Short mmCIF file of C-alpha atoms in Angstrom, two decimals:
data_model
loop_
_atom_site.label_atom_id
_atom_site.label_comp_id
_atom_site.label_asym_id
_atom_site.label_seq_id
_atom_site.Cartn_x
_atom_site.Cartn_y
_atom_site.Cartn_z
CA UNK A 1 -43.74 61.38 11.15
CA UNK A 2 -41.14 61.17 13.93
CA UNK A 3 -38.04 59.04 13.46
CA UNK A 4 -39.39 56.52 15.96
CA UNK A 5 -42.46 55.93 13.81
CA UNK A 6 -44.90 57.78 16.08
CA UNK A 7 -47.61 59.69 14.24
CA UNK A 8 -48.10 63.36 15.17
CA UNK A 9 -51.12 64.72 17.01
CA UNK A 10 -53.17 67.49 15.44
CA UNK A 11 -51.50 70.03 17.71
CA UNK A 12 -48.04 68.74 16.81
CA UNK A 13 -48.84 68.75 13.09
CA UNK A 14 -50.19 72.30 13.33
CA UNK A 15 -47.00 73.40 15.09
CA UNK A 16 -44.86 71.82 12.39
CA UNK A 17 -46.90 73.50 9.67
CA UNK A 18 -46.54 76.85 11.41
CA UNK A 19 -42.80 76.41 11.78
CA UNK A 20 -41.87 74.84 8.44
CA UNK A 21 -44.48 75.38 5.74
CA UNK A 22 -43.30 78.84 4.74
CA UNK A 23 -39.95 77.30 3.82
CA UNK A 24 -41.12 73.95 2.41
CA UNK A 25 -44.39 75.04 0.77
CA UNK A 26 -45.86 71.57 1.32
CA UNK A 27 -49.33 73.05 1.81
CA UNK A 28 -51.18 75.30 -0.60
CA UNK A 29 -53.75 76.18 2.06
CA UNK A 30 -54.33 75.15 5.65
CA UNK A 31 -57.22 75.12 8.11
CA UNK A 32 -55.31 75.02 11.38
CA UNK A 33 -57.83 76.77 13.62
CA UNK A 34 -60.66 74.58 12.37
CA UNK A 35 -58.47 71.48 12.69
CA UNK A 36 -57.55 72.26 16.31
CA UNK A 37 -61.22 72.87 17.14
CA UNK A 38 -62.24 69.60 15.48
CA UNK A 39 -59.53 67.70 17.34
CA UNK A 40 -60.72 69.09 20.65
CA UNK A 41 -64.33 68.11 19.89
CA UNK A 42 -63.25 64.63 18.83
CA UNK A 43 -61.40 64.05 22.11
CA UNK A 44 -64.74 63.83 23.90
CA UNK A 45 -66.35 61.38 21.50
CA UNK A 46 -66.87 57.82 22.69
CA UNK A 47 -66.63 55.37 21.17
CA UNK A 48 -63.89 56.39 18.79
CA UNK A 49 -65.07 56.43 15.19
CA UNK A 50 -62.15 54.44 13.77
CA UNK A 51 -58.42 53.81 14.29
CA UNK A 52 -57.87 57.16 12.50
CA UNK A 53 -59.99 59.07 15.05
CA UNK A 54 -58.29 62.40 15.81
CA UNK A 55 -55.35 61.77 13.48
CA UNK A 56 -54.11 64.72 11.34
CA UNK A 57 -54.06 64.17 7.61
CA UNK A 58 -53.82 66.17 4.39
CA UNK A 59 -55.17 65.90 0.87
CA UNK A 60 -53.46 66.61 -2.41
CA UNK A 61 -54.96 69.71 -3.97
CA UNK A 62 -56.59 67.68 -6.70
CA UNK A 63 -59.29 66.17 -4.44
CA UNK A 64 -62.59 68.03 -4.28
CA UNK A 65 -63.59 69.22 -0.82
CA UNK A 66 -66.90 71.05 -0.49
CA UNK A 67 -66.36 74.64 0.60
CA UNK A 68 -62.55 74.44 0.36
CA UNK A 69 -60.86 75.72 -2.83
CA UNK A 70 -59.49 72.99 -5.10
CA UNK A 71 -57.50 74.28 -8.07
CA UNK A 72 -55.49 71.27 -9.24
CA UNK A 73 -52.45 73.54 -9.00
CA UNK A 74 -53.79 75.80 -11.79
CA UNK A 75 -53.82 79.56 -11.36
CA UNK A 76 -56.84 79.72 -13.65
CA UNK A 77 -58.84 77.64 -11.15
CA UNK A 78 -57.48 79.23 -7.96
CA UNK A 79 -60.94 80.42 -6.89
CA UNK A 80 -62.73 77.18 -7.77
CA UNK A 81 -64.72 75.98 -4.72
CA UNK A 82 -66.38 72.56 -5.17
CA UNK A 83 -69.98 72.06 -4.08
CA UNK A 84 -69.48 68.33 -3.49
CA UNK A 85 -66.64 66.38 -1.88
CA UNK A 86 -64.81 63.35 -3.17
CA UNK A 87 -65.58 60.01 -1.53
CA UNK A 88 -62.02 60.04 -0.19
CA UNK A 89 -62.69 63.12 1.92
CA UNK A 90 -66.06 61.75 3.01
CA UNK A 91 -64.47 58.49 4.14
CA UNK A 92 -61.79 60.11 6.29
CA UNK A 93 -64.14 62.72 7.73
CA UNK A 94 -66.58 59.99 8.80
CA UNK A 95 -63.64 58.12 10.35
CA UNK A 96 -62.80 61.10 12.56
CA UNK A 97 -59.52 62.01 10.87
CA UNK A 98 -58.78 65.76 10.93
CA UNK A 99 -57.95 67.55 7.69
CA UNK A 100 -55.03 69.97 8.14
CA UNK A 101 -55.18 71.38 4.61
CA UNK A 102 -54.52 70.78 0.92
CA UNK A 103 -51.03 69.93 -0.31
CA UNK A 104 -49.01 71.38 -3.16
CA UNK A 105 -48.87 69.80 -6.61
CA UNK A 106 -47.73 70.75 -10.10
CA UNK A 107 -49.91 72.85 -12.40
CA UNK A 108 -52.74 70.57 -13.60
CA UNK A 109 -50.85 67.70 -11.87
CA UNK A 110 -48.91 67.06 -15.07
CA UNK A 111 -45.26 67.36 -14.01
CA UNK A 112 -43.05 65.19 -11.72
CA UNK A 113 -42.13 68.30 -9.72
CA UNK A 114 -44.49 70.23 -7.44
CA UNK A 115 -44.24 73.86 -8.51
CA UNK A 116 -47.11 76.07 -9.59
CA UNK A 117 -48.33 79.67 -9.58
CA UNK A 118 -50.81 78.63 -6.89
CA UNK A 119 -48.58 76.94 -4.34
CA UNK A 120 -45.10 78.09 -5.27
CA UNK A 121 -42.13 75.72 -5.25
CA UNK A 122 -42.47 72.78 -2.85
CA UNK A 123 -39.18 71.76 -1.24
CA UNK A 124 -37.78 68.46 -0.03
CA UNK A 125 -37.41 68.20 3.77
CA UNK A 126 -34.15 66.26 3.30
CA UNK A 127 -32.62 69.04 1.21
CA UNK A 128 -34.59 72.24 0.46
CA UNK A 129 -32.56 72.73 -2.72
CA UNK A 130 -34.20 69.57 -4.10
CA UNK A 131 -37.73 68.86 -5.27
CA UNK A 132 -40.01 66.53 -3.29
CA UNK A 133 -41.23 65.26 -6.66
CA UNK A 134 -44.63 65.49 -8.25
CA UNK A 135 -47.28 65.70 -8.77
CA UNK A 136 -47.98 64.63 -5.15
CA UNK A 137 -44.82 66.35 -3.93
CA UNK A 138 -46.44 68.49 -1.25
CA UNK A 139 -48.12 65.36 0.11
CA UNK A 140 -44.82 63.50 0.49
CA UNK A 141 -43.06 66.55 1.98
CA UNK A 142 -45.86 67.05 4.52
CA UNK A 143 -45.73 63.42 5.68
CA UNK A 144 -41.92 63.31 5.77
CA UNK A 145 -41.75 66.48 7.86
CA UNK A 146 -44.44 65.49 10.35
CA UNK A 147 -46.95 68.11 9.18
CA UNK A 148 -49.40 65.32 8.47
CA UNK A 149 -49.74 61.69 9.52
CA UNK A 150 -50.83 60.68 6.03
CA UNK A 151 -51.95 62.12 2.71
CA UNK A 152 -53.96 60.77 -0.21
CA UNK A 153 -52.49 61.39 -3.65
CA UNK A 154 -52.92 60.37 -7.28
CA UNK A 155 -50.53 58.66 -9.67
CA UNK A 156 -50.76 58.65 -13.47
CA UNK A 157 -47.03 58.28 -14.17
CA UNK A 158 -45.43 57.84 -10.76
CA UNK A 159 -46.99 60.83 -9.00
CA UNK A 160 -47.35 59.04 -5.64
CA UNK A 161 -44.38 56.71 -5.80
CA UNK A 162 -41.70 59.16 -6.99
CA UNK A 163 -42.46 61.78 -4.30
CA UNK A 164 -42.51 58.98 -1.71
CA UNK A 165 -39.10 57.87 -2.97
CA UNK A 166 -37.59 61.37 -2.94
CA UNK A 167 -38.89 62.12 0.57
CA UNK A 168 -38.20 58.74 2.18
CA UNK A 169 -41.80 57.73 2.96
CA UNK A 170 -44.13 54.94 1.85
CA UNK A 171 -46.53 55.43 -1.06
CA UNK A 172 -49.02 53.14 -2.75
CA UNK A 173 -50.67 53.48 -6.13
CA UNK A 174 -53.97 51.60 -6.09
CA UNK A 175 -55.34 50.09 -9.28
CA UNK A 176 -58.11 52.11 -10.93
CA UNK A 177 -59.80 48.78 -11.67
CA UNK A 178 -60.37 48.16 -7.97
CA UNK A 179 -60.28 51.73 -6.59
CA UNK A 180 -61.95 53.89 -9.28
CA UNK A 181 -61.26 57.58 -8.86
CA UNK A 182 -64.15 59.94 -8.12
CA UNK A 183 -63.94 63.68 -7.52
CA UNK A 184 -60.38 64.38 -8.63
CA UNK A 185 -59.64 67.65 -10.42
CA UNK A 186 -58.58 67.99 -13.12
CA UNK A 187 -59.51 64.46 -14.13
CA UNK A 188 -57.68 62.96 -17.12
CA UNK A 189 -59.73 62.23 -20.23
CA UNK A 190 -61.66 58.93 -20.07
CA UNK A 191 -59.39 57.45 -22.74
CA UNK A 192 -56.37 57.77 -20.40
CA UNK A 193 -58.10 57.38 -17.03
CA UNK A 194 -57.10 53.71 -16.60
CA UNK A 195 -53.51 54.85 -15.96
CA UNK A 196 -54.54 57.15 -13.10
CA UNK A 197 -54.50 55.57 -9.65
CA UNK A 198 -55.03 56.97 -6.17
CA UNK A 199 -53.58 56.04 -2.83
CA UNK A 200 -51.94 56.90 0.48
CA UNK A 201 -48.57 58.32 1.45
CA UNK A 202 -47.58 57.37 5.01
CA UNK A 203 -44.61 57.22 7.33
CA UNK A 204 -45.11 53.53 8.11
CA UNK A 205 -46.62 50.42 6.55
CA UNK A 206 -48.72 49.84 9.66
CA UNK A 207 -50.43 53.19 9.30
CA UNK A 208 -50.86 52.63 5.55
CA UNK A 209 -52.67 49.35 6.25
CA UNK A 210 -54.99 51.16 8.65
CA UNK A 211 -55.67 54.00 6.22
CA UNK A 212 -56.57 51.55 3.46
CA UNK A 213 -58.87 49.53 5.70
CA UNK A 214 -60.72 52.67 6.75
CA UNK A 215 -61.01 53.98 3.18
CA UNK A 216 -61.92 50.68 1.51
CA UNK A 217 -65.64 50.41 2.39
CA UNK A 218 -66.28 53.77 0.69
CA UNK A 219 -63.58 54.07 -1.97
CA UNK A 220 -62.74 50.49 -3.01
CA UNK A 221 -65.68 49.75 -5.30
CA UNK A 222 -64.17 47.42 -7.92
CA UNK A 223 -63.44 43.71 -7.76
CA UNK A 224 -59.93 42.44 -7.01
CA UNK A 225 -58.28 40.18 -9.53
CA UNK A 226 -57.77 36.61 -8.25
CA UNK A 227 -54.13 36.11 -7.36
CA UNK A 228 -52.05 33.45 -5.63
CA UNK A 229 -48.51 34.59 -4.86
CA UNK A 230 -45.75 32.37 -6.17
CA UNK A 231 -42.74 34.66 -6.06
CA UNK A 232 -41.15 37.84 -7.37
CA UNK A 233 -39.34 38.85 -10.50
CA UNK A 234 -36.45 41.21 -9.85
CA UNK A 235 -36.71 43.80 -12.62
CA UNK A 236 -33.60 45.86 -13.23
CA UNK A 237 -33.58 48.80 -15.67
CA UNK A 238 -30.91 48.98 -18.34
CA UNK A 239 -28.90 51.66 -20.11
CA UNK A 240 -29.32 55.24 -18.97
CA UNK A 241 -32.32 54.19 -16.86
CA UNK A 242 -29.90 52.54 -14.40
CA UNK A 243 -29.13 56.07 -13.26
CA UNK A 244 -27.44 56.43 -9.90
CA UNK A 245 -28.38 52.89 -8.79
CA UNK A 246 -26.55 50.51 -11.16
CA UNK A 247 -26.23 47.87 -8.43
CA UNK A 248 -29.97 47.62 -7.75
CA UNK A 249 -30.20 43.83 -8.18
CA UNK A 250 -27.21 43.14 -5.95
CA UNK A 251 -28.38 45.62 -3.30
CA UNK A 252 -32.02 44.57 -3.20
CA UNK A 253 -31.72 40.87 -4.02
CA UNK A 254 -31.10 39.49 -0.49
CA UNK A 255 -34.02 41.38 1.08
CA UNK A 256 -36.33 40.48 -1.81
CA UNK A 257 -35.44 36.80 -1.49
CA UNK A 258 -36.11 36.94 2.25
CA UNK A 259 -39.53 38.49 1.59
CA UNK A 260 -40.68 36.34 -1.34
CA UNK A 261 -38.70 33.10 -1.24
CA UNK A 262 -38.60 32.36 -4.95
CA UNK A 263 -37.01 35.23 -6.90
CA UNK A 264 -36.19 35.20 -10.61
CA UNK A 265 -35.26 37.69 -13.33
CA UNK A 266 -36.56 35.96 -16.48
CA UNK A 267 -39.86 37.86 -16.57
CA UNK A 268 -39.84 38.16 -20.37
CA UNK A 269 -41.03 41.77 -20.40
CA UNK A 270 -39.44 44.32 -22.73
CA UNK A 271 -37.13 46.90 -21.15
CA UNK A 272 -38.79 49.45 -18.89
CA UNK A 273 -38.16 52.22 -21.39
CA UNK A 274 -40.55 50.40 -23.76
CA UNK A 275 -43.43 51.04 -21.35
CA UNK A 276 -42.31 54.66 -21.01
CA UNK A 277 -42.37 55.03 -24.79
CA UNK A 278 -45.79 53.39 -25.04
CA UNK A 279 -47.12 55.76 -22.39
CA UNK A 280 -45.67 58.73 -24.27
CA UNK A 281 -47.36 57.50 -27.44
CA UNK A 282 -50.71 57.24 -25.64
CA UNK A 283 -50.51 60.76 -24.25
CA UNK A 284 -49.40 62.29 -27.54
CA UNK A 285 -51.90 60.44 -29.71
CA UNK A 286 -54.70 61.49 -27.33
CA UNK A 287 -53.66 65.15 -27.22
CA UNK A 288 -57.07 66.32 -28.47
CA UNK A 289 -58.68 64.55 -25.51
CA UNK A 290 -56.40 66.48 -23.15
CA UNK A 291 -57.43 69.76 -24.78
CA UNK A 292 -61.09 68.86 -24.38
CA UNK A 293 -60.61 68.62 -20.60
CA UNK A 294 -59.44 72.24 -20.28
CA UNK A 295 -61.10 75.62 -20.64
CA UNK A 296 -58.42 77.00 -22.97
CA UNK A 297 -59.09 76.77 -26.68
CA UNK A 298 -56.34 75.45 -28.92
CA UNK A 299 -55.29 78.95 -29.93
CA UNK A 300 -55.36 80.24 -26.36
CA UNK A 301 -53.44 77.19 -25.21
CA UNK A 302 -50.72 77.74 -27.80
CA UNK A 303 -50.36 81.40 -26.80
CA UNK A 304 -50.37 80.53 -23.09
CA UNK A 305 -47.77 77.79 -23.56
CA UNK A 306 -45.45 79.99 -25.61
CA UNK A 307 -45.80 82.80 -23.09
CA UNK A 308 -45.02 80.46 -20.20
CA UNK A 309 -42.00 78.86 -21.90
CA UNK A 310 -40.48 82.06 -23.29
CA UNK A 311 -41.46 84.69 -20.71
CA UNK A 312 -41.91 82.44 -17.64
CA UNK A 313 -44.53 84.64 -16.05
CA UNK A 314 -42.56 87.88 -16.35
CA UNK A 315 -45.57 89.74 -17.80
CA UNK A 316 -48.00 88.33 -15.24
CA UNK A 317 -49.43 85.66 -17.55
CA UNK A 318 -50.08 82.72 -15.25
CA UNK A 319 -52.45 80.67 -17.38
CA UNK A 320 -49.85 77.89 -17.47
CA UNK A 321 -46.80 77.30 -15.32
CA UNK A 322 -43.58 77.00 -17.38
CA UNK A 323 -43.04 73.36 -16.35
CA UNK A 324 -46.51 72.32 -17.43
CA UNK A 325 -46.25 74.37 -20.63
CA UNK A 326 -43.02 72.61 -21.59
CA UNK A 327 -44.59 69.19 -21.07
CA UNK A 328 -47.65 70.14 -23.10
CA UNK A 329 -45.48 71.47 -25.92
CA UNK A 330 -43.56 68.19 -26.02
CA UNK A 331 -46.79 66.18 -26.09
CA UNK A 332 -48.12 68.37 -28.90
CA UNK A 333 -44.92 67.95 -30.91
CA UNK A 334 -45.19 64.19 -30.44
CA UNK A 335 -48.76 64.31 -31.71
CA UNK A 336 -47.80 65.94 -35.01
CA UNK A 337 -44.60 63.94 -35.56
CA UNK A 338 -43.98 60.48 -34.12
CA UNK A 339 -47.28 59.54 -32.46
CA UNK A 340 -50.04 60.31 -34.92
CA UNK A 341 -51.47 56.77 -34.99
CA UNK A 342 -53.93 56.70 -32.10
CA UNK A 343 -55.27 53.22 -32.87
CA UNK A 344 -51.77 51.76 -32.87
CA UNK A 345 -50.95 53.37 -29.51
CA UNK A 346 -54.07 51.82 -28.00
CA UNK A 347 -53.28 48.37 -29.46
CA UNK A 348 -49.66 48.48 -28.26
CA UNK A 349 -50.72 49.50 -24.76
CA UNK A 350 -53.30 46.71 -24.63
CA UNK A 351 -50.70 44.17 -25.77
CA UNK A 352 -48.35 45.33 -23.02
CA UNK A 353 -51.06 44.96 -20.40
CA UNK A 354 -51.71 41.43 -21.66
CA UNK A 355 -48.03 40.58 -21.09
CA UNK A 356 -48.13 41.85 -17.52
CA UNK A 357 -51.51 40.18 -16.88
CA UNK A 358 -49.86 36.88 -17.79
CA UNK A 359 -47.36 37.38 -14.96
CA UNK A 360 -50.17 38.10 -12.50
CA UNK A 361 -52.00 34.98 -13.70
CA UNK A 362 -48.92 32.87 -12.93
CA UNK A 363 -48.61 34.33 -9.42
CA UNK A 364 -45.66 36.69 -9.86
CA UNK A 365 -45.11 40.24 -8.68
CA UNK A 366 -42.44 42.63 -9.96
CA UNK A 367 -39.81 44.29 -7.76
CA UNK A 368 -37.98 47.24 -9.30
CA UNK A 369 -36.46 50.56 -8.29
CA UNK A 370 -39.06 53.28 -7.79
CA UNK A 371 -36.64 55.61 -9.52
CA UNK A 372 -32.89 55.30 -9.99
CA UNK A 373 -32.12 58.96 -9.35
CA UNK A 374 -32.05 61.02 -6.16
CA UNK A 375 -34.36 64.03 -5.97
CA UNK A 376 -33.20 66.55 -8.59
CA UNK A 377 -32.60 70.22 -7.95
CA UNK A 378 -35.58 72.44 -8.64
CA UNK A 379 -36.51 72.83 -12.28
CA UNK A 380 -34.45 69.87 -13.50
CA UNK A 381 -37.03 67.07 -13.50
CA UNK A 382 -38.50 67.76 -16.92
CA UNK A 383 -35.08 67.36 -18.55
CA UNK A 384 -34.62 63.73 -17.46
CA UNK A 385 -37.31 61.38 -18.77
CA UNK A 386 -35.56 58.46 -17.08
CA UNK A 387 -36.88 59.70 -13.74
CA UNK A 388 -40.22 58.06 -14.59
CA UNK A 389 -38.91 55.06 -16.52
CA UNK A 390 -39.40 52.67 -13.59
CA UNK A 391 -42.87 53.88 -12.59
CA UNK A 392 -44.64 54.09 -15.95
CA UNK A 393 -44.88 50.29 -16.40
CA UNK A 394 -47.11 50.23 -13.32
CA UNK A 395 -49.42 52.87 -14.73
CA UNK A 396 -49.62 51.22 -18.14
CA UNK A 397 -50.49 47.89 -16.50
CA UNK A 398 -52.80 49.57 -13.94
CA UNK A 399 -50.87 47.77 -11.21
CA UNK A 400 -51.12 48.05 -7.48
CA UNK A 401 -47.67 49.42 -6.65
CA UNK A 402 -46.02 50.00 -3.27
CA UNK A 403 -42.98 52.27 -2.92
CA UNK A 404 -40.73 51.44 0.05
CA UNK A 405 -37.73 53.43 1.35
CA UNK A 406 -34.60 51.36 0.76
CA UNK A 407 -31.27 52.85 1.76
CA UNK A 408 -29.71 56.07 0.51
CA UNK A 409 -27.77 57.35 -2.46
CA UNK A 410 -24.12 58.40 -2.02
CA UNK A 411 -25.28 62.01 -1.53
CA UNK A 412 -27.39 60.92 1.45
CA UNK A 413 -30.81 61.38 -0.17
CA UNK A 414 -33.44 58.63 0.20
CA UNK A 415 -33.62 55.69 -2.15
CA UNK A 416 -36.67 53.50 -2.80
CA UNK A 417 -37.86 50.31 -4.45
CA UNK A 418 -41.35 49.29 -5.47
CA UNK A 419 -43.42 46.12 -5.56
CA UNK A 420 -45.96 45.89 -8.38
CA UNK A 421 -48.85 43.46 -8.21
CA UNK A 422 -52.30 42.99 -9.76
CA UNK A 423 -55.43 45.04 -9.03
CA UNK A 424 -56.65 44.46 -5.49
CA UNK A 425 -53.37 43.07 -4.13
CA UNK A 426 -52.71 45.84 -1.61
CA UNK A 427 -52.84 43.58 1.48
CA UNK A 428 -50.50 41.09 -0.13
CA UNK A 429 -48.03 43.85 -1.05
CA UNK A 430 -48.16 45.25 2.47
CA UNK A 431 -47.41 41.79 3.91
CA UNK A 432 -44.47 41.39 1.53
CA UNK A 433 -43.33 44.93 2.19
CA UNK A 434 -43.18 44.32 5.92
CA UNK A 435 -41.07 41.22 5.37
CA UNK A 436 -38.78 43.11 3.01
CA UNK A 437 -38.34 46.01 5.42
CA UNK A 438 -37.60 43.58 8.24
CA UNK A 439 -35.03 41.69 6.14
CA UNK A 440 -33.30 44.92 5.15
CA UNK A 441 -33.22 46.05 8.78
CA UNK A 442 -31.70 42.73 9.90
CA UNK A 443 -29.07 42.98 7.17
CA UNK A 444 -28.07 46.47 8.34
CA UNK A 445 -27.73 45.26 11.91
CA UNK A 446 -25.58 42.33 10.89
CA UNK A 447 -23.47 44.60 8.70
#
């Protein structure tokens, strides 16, 4: 997207891809000739199919598209060509939007950094030495660089919101209760699927509203939870999770008050790291379910993981990318040590959701940092679990969560906050987000 907020045409997006994708690796594969031909054919159509008619967009490489390879970032599935398309693709195709290609993600979409043997290392348009995040990192990089007007990602631990934060764009995680996911690959096991949400990454809130309205009749198939907005709780992380933004409450407070009116901090929730620990317990205690979703046997998986971690592809073994292998090894270690009680993990997660549900029932949303760290250098994300401390509460609660660019860190990289609300509250969050962005803009002008 251009700095003035104008969305690119298909021709402009294709030119940006041709000029920048080799360096940024935002796209795993493109269809530029087909996209240009489609755009030309759409120019003659009257009436226009929708407000997205002729607009260039991209899809994270986890969404099935008939006839177009969809590997989920895994080298083992690099030649997988779906027969059927996800309802997301069907919705945008019917609306006349033009698919430019599939965007880069981490191997099996498991890591908050988009690097794989399929797509290579995706780079942040603000600083190529930094990651655009993951697992929807290619999506955020494409939108931030103007290669795409919007993308549609997935978010099981912050995978839409963190890339949006690192790249300075808007991202929304939609609740799986209201927007159930269909046709994503690889899909998480059913026991963990409630944490996985989908949603758009855009350069403006106006475009995001349009994208959601176009997608909703096809993709939004669940009921919204009744909700009457009363105000916002300002939720500040503590300890090491404060990261590089220790003054979050002071920085964000004035704009949040302008957007919501009544703002408090006595939400009564445990620290954010508690939700991160509960999420870790769920993943580890359900490790066998994760194995059941893959084609590797336990023995093959162990050998592939050790090869990836120790040899890092030097012998040509690309069954797992080193980043994904390290995460899987940590989950497996958790399974056999700290998190063996599956029933307890499920109970604790349900109790946490009940606490957050009580806030929704009283009319409150939560405003927190999206992450308190600027985009790390490549390969560093998996060594800092606090990168996802602020996003995991939203996944555990299956919240609707909107990430909004909000200033910059001292090193000049984008900073972001998020608004978390109940399932089905996307319009309400967009309204509040527009007020918050306007208040922040007015404050900068006065300053």
